[in-house]
Short mmCIF file of C-alpha atoms and ligand atoms in Angstrom, two decimals:
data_model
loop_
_atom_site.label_atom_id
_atom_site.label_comp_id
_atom_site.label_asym_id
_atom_site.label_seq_id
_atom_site.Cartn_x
_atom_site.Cartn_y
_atom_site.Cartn_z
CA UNK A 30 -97.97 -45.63 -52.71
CA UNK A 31 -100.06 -47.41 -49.97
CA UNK A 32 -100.37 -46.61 -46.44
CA UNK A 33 -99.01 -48.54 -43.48
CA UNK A 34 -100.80 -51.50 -43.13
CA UNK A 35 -101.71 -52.54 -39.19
CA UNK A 36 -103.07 -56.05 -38.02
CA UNK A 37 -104.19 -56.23 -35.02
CA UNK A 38 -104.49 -59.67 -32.93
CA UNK A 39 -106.42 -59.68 -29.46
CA UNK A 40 -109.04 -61.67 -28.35
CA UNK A 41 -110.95 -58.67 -25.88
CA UNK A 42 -112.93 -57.46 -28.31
CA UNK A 43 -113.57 -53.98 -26.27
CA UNK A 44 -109.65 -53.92 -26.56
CA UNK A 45 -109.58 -54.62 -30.46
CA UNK A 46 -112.05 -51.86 -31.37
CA UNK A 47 -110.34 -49.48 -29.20
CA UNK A 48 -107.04 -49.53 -30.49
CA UNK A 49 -108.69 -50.10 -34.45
CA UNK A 50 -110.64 -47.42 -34.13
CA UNK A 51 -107.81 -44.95 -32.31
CA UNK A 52 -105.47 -45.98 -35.74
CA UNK A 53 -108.20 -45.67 -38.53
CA UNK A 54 -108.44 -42.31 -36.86
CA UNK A 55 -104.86 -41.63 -37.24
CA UNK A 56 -105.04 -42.42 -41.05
CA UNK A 57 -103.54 -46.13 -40.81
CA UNK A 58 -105.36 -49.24 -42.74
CA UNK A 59 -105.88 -51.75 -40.01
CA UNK A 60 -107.47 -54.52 -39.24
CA UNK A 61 -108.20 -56.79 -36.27
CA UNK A 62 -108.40 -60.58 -35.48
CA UNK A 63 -109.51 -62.62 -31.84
CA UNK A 64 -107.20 -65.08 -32.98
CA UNK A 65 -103.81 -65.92 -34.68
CA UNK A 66 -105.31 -68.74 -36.69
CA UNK A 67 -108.20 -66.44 -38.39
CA UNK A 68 -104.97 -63.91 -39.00
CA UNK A 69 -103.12 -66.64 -40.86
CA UNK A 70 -105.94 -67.94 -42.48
CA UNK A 71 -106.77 -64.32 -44.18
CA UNK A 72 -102.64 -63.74 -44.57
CA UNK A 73 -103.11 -66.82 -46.98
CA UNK A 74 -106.67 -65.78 -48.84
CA UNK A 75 -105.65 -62.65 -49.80
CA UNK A 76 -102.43 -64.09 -51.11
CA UNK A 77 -99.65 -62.18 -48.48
CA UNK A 78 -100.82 -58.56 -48.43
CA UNK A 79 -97.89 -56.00 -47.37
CA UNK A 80 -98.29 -55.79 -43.53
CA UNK A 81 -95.90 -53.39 -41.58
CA UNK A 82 -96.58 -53.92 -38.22
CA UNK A 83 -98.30 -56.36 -36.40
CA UNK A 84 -99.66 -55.48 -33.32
CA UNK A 85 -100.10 -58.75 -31.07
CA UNK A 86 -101.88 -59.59 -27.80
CA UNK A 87 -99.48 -61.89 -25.47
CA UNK A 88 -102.54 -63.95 -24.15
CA UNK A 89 -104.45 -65.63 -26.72
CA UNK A 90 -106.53 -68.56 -26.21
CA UNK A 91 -104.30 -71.41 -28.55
CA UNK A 92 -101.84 -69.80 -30.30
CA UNK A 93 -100.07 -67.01 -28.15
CA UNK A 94 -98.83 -63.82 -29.22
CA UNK A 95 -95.04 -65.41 -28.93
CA UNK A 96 -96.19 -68.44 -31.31
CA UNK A 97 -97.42 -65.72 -33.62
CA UNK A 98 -94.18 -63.69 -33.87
CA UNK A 99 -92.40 -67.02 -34.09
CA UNK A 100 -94.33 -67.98 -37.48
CA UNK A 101 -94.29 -64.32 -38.42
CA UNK A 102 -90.51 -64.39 -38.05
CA UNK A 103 -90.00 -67.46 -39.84
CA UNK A 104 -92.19 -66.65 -42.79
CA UNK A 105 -90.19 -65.20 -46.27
CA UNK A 106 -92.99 -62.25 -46.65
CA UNK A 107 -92.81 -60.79 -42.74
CA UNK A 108 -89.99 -61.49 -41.55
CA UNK A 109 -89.26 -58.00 -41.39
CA UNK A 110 -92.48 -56.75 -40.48
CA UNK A 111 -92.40 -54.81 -37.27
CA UNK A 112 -94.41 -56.60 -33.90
CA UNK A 113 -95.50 -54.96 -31.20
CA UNK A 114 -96.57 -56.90 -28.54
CA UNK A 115 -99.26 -56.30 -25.60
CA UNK A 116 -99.02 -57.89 -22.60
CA UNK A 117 -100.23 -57.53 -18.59
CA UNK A 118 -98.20 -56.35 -16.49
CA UNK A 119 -95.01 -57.73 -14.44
CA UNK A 120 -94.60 -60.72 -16.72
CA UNK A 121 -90.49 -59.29 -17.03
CA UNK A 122 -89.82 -63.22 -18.11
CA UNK A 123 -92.00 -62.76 -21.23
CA UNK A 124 -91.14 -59.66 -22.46
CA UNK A 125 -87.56 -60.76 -22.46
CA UNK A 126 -88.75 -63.27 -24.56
CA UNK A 127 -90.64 -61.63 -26.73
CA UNK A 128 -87.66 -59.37 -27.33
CA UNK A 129 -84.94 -62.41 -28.14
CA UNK A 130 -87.40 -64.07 -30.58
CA UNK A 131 -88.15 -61.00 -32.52
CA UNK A 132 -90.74 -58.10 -31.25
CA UNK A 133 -90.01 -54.83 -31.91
CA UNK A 134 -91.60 -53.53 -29.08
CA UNK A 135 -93.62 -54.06 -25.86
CA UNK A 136 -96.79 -52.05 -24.62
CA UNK A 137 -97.83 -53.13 -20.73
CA UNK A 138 -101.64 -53.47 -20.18
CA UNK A 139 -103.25 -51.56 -19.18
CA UNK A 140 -101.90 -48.58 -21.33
CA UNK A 141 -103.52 -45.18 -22.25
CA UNK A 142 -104.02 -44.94 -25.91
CA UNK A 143 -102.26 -41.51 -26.03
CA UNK A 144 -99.17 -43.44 -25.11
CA UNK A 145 -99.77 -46.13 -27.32
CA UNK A 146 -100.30 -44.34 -30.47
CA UNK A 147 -97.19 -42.38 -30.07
CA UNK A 148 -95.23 -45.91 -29.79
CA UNK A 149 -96.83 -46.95 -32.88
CA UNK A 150 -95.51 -43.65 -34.25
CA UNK A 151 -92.07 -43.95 -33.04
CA UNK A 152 -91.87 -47.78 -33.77
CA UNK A 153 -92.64 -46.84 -37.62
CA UNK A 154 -90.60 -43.93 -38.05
CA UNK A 155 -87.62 -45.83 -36.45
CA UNK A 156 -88.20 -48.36 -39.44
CA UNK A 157 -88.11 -45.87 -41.97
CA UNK A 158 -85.05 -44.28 -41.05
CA UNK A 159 -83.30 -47.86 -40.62
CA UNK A 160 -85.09 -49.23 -44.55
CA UNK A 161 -83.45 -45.81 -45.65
CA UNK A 162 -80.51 -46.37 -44.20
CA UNK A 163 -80.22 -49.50 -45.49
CA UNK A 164 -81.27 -48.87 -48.95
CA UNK A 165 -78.49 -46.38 -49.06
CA UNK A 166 -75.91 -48.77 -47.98
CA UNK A 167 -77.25 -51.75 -50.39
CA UNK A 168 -79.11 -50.28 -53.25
CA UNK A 169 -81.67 -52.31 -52.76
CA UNK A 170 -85.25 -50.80 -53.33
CA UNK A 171 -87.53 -49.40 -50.22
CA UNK A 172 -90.65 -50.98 -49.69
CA UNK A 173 -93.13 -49.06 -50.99
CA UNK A 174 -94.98 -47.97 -47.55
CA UNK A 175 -91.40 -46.35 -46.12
CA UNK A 176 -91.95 -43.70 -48.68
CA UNK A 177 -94.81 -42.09 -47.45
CA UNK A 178 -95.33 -40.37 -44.33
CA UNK A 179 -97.44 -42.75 -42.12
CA UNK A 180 -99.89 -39.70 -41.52
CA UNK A 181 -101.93 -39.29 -44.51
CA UNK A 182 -104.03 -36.62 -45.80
CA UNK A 183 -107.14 -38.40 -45.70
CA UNK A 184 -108.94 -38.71 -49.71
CA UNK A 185 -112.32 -37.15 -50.01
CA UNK A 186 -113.91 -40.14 -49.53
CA UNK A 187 -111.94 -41.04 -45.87
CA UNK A 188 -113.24 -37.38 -45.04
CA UNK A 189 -117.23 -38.28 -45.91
CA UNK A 190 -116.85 -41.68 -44.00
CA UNK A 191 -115.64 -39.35 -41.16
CA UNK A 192 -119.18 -37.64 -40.43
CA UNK A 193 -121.61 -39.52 -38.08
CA UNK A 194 -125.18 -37.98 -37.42
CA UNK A 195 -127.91 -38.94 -35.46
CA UNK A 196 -130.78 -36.76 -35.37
CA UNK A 197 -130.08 -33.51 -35.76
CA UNK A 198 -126.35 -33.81 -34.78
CA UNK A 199 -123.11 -33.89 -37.46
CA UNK A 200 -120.22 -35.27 -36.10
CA UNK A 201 -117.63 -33.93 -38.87
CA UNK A 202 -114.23 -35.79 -37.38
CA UNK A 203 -112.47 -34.93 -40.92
CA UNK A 204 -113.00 -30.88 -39.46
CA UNK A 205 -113.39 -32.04 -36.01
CA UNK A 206 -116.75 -30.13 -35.69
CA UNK A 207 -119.84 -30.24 -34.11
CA UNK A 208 -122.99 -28.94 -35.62
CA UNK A 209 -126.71 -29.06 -33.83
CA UNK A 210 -128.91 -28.29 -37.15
CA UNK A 211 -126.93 -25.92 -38.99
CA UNK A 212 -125.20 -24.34 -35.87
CA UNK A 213 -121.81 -24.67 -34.76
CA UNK A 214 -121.16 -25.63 -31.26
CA UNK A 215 -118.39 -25.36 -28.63
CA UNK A 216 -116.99 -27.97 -27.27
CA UNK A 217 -113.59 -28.97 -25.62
CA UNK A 218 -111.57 -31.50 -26.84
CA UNK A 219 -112.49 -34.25 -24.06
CA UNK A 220 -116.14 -33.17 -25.09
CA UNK A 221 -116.06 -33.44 -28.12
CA UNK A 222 -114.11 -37.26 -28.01
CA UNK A 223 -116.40 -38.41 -25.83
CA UNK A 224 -119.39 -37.23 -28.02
CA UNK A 225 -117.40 -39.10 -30.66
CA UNK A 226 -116.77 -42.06 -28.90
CA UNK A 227 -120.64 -42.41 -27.80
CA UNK A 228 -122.26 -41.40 -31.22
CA UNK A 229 -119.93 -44.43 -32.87
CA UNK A 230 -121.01 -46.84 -30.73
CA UNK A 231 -124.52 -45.91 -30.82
CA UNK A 232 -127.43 -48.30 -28.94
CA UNK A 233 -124.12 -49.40 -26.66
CA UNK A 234 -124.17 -48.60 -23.08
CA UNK A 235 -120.87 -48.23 -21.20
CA UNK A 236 -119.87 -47.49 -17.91
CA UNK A 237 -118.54 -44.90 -16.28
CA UNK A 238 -115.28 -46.74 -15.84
CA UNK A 239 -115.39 -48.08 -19.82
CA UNK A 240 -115.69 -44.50 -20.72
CA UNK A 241 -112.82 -43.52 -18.44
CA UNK A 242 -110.70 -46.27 -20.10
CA UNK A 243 -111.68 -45.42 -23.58
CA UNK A 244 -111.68 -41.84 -23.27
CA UNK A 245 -109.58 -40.67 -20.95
CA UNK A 246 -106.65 -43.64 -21.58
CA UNK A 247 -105.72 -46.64 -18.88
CA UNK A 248 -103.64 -44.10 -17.36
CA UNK A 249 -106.26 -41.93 -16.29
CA UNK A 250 -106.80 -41.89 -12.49
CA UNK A 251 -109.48 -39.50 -12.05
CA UNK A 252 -113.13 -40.07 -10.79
CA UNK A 253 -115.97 -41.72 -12.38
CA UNK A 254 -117.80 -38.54 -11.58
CA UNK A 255 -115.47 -36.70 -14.08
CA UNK A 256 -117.52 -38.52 -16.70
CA UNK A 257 -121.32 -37.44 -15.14
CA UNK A 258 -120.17 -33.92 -15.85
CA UNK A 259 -118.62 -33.96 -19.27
CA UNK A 260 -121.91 -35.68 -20.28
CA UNK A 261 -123.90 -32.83 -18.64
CA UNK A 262 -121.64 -30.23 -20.78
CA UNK A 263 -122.85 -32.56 -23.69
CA UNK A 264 -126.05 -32.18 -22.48
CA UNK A 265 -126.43 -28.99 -22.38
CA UNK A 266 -124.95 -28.54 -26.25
CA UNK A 267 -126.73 -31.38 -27.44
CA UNK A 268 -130.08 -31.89 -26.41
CA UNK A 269 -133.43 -29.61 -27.26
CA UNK A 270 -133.72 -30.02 -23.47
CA UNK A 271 -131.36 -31.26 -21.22
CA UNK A 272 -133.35 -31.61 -18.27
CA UNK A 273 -135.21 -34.35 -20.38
CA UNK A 274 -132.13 -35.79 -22.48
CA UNK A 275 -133.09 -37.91 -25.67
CA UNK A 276 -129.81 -38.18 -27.36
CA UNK A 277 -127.13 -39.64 -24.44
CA UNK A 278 -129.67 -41.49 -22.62
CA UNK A 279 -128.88 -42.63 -18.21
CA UNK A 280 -128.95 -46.52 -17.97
CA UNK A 281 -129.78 -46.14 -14.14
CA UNK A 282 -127.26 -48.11 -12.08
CA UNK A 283 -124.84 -48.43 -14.75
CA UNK A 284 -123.90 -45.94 -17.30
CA UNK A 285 -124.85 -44.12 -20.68
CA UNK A 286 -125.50 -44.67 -23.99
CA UNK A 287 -126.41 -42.87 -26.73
CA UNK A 288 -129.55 -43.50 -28.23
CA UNK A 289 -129.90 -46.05 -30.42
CA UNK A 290 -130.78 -45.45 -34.94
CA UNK A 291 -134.04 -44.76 -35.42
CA1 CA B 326 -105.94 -61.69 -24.32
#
């Protein structure tokens, strides 16, 4: 039994690692592309592997996320495949489009990734209770994905792949831990993802708003300042001193990152 397979198309790369990184988290395979062209070209390599949903950004430079859902449509192998698709907001005329040529659902940029992952959720379960449905009316066999759950217990393996260190700091996502040597520490749940979020994307620096978007969700309208004083709380747990932090490092006028592999 495989997992749900996800395929992202979007051509913001800050975007595309977002939401692939939010749905590897949630146990899904996925994968992303900048363009519909370099999604059909690996659709064709690896000879039509089972996709459920395709998750597609509206705005793409050449072929748009309607073209795409057109093709995908018209194709034998995913023309039942859901598509999500992602689009700006107040463009009403394309979203009823989208709709009458095929997508299963729309998400409006800019969206909090809370919300979105529960509309992935609900978009797949909705499937599997209409492939079941149907099975039981036709006989005809369920896909394999629809019979598994699409939350996973993650194999060993996933788990291992889950820890990030850097230093003396373990990151153990599988346990959704913190440890400073050998010690345990406390952190809150915002903490603790934006630890995450940092110590992934190590030698990056972000902004105050980036980390607001990717941390708190699109939807969040709170302060940039918000973020200066989680990172202080980090501080505080993270660094031998935090008066002189080595670990999530100021870049003066613009942000934080966290420092870079040695
Ligand atoms: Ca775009």
């Amino acid at each position: 039994m495989s997992r749900p397979q996800l395929i992202i198309v979007e051509d913001e790369q800050s975007i595309a690692e977002l939401l692939e990184f939010n749905l590897q988290n949630e146990g899904y395979a996925c994968q992303s592309f900048v363009s519909g062209e370099d999604m059909f070209a690996y659709l064709e390599k690896e000879a039509f592997p089972p996709v459920t949903l395709f998750i597609l950004d509206l705005m793409l430079p050449n072929m748009d996320g309607l073209e795409i859902c057109e093709r995908l449509r018209a194709s034998q192998t995913y023309q039942y495949s859901l598509v999500m698709m992602l689009t700006a907001r107040g463009t009403e005329q394309d979203k009823v489009k989208g709709l009458e040529i095929g997508a299963d659902d729309y998400v409006t940029k800019p969206f909090g990734i809370r919300e979105f992952l529960a509309r992935v959720r609900a978009l797949l379960r909705r499937h599997v209770k209409m492939l079941r449905q149907q099975a039981e009316n036709q006989t005809s066999p369920l896909p394999e994905y629809t019979l598994q759950a699409p939350n996973n217990p993650p194999s060993p393996e996933d788990d291992k792949r889950k820890q990030i260190r850097a230093g003396d700091i373990t990151l153990d996502d599988a346990r959704h831990v913190v440890f400073k040597d050998k010690q345990e520490l406390e952190m809150t749940h915002r903490e603790y993802e934006l630890l995450k979020f940092l110590m992934l994307h190590r030698g990056n620096a972000y902004s105050r708003d980036d980390l607001l978007n990717y941390v708190w969700g699109y939807d969040y309208s709170g302060e940039t300042r918000t973020v200066d004083v989680h990172i202080r709380q980090l501080r505080r747990k993270i660094e031998d001193d935090s008066s002189k932090p080595e670990l999530i490092q100021t870049v003066r006028g613009f942000g934080y990152r966290f420092k870079e592999e040695d």
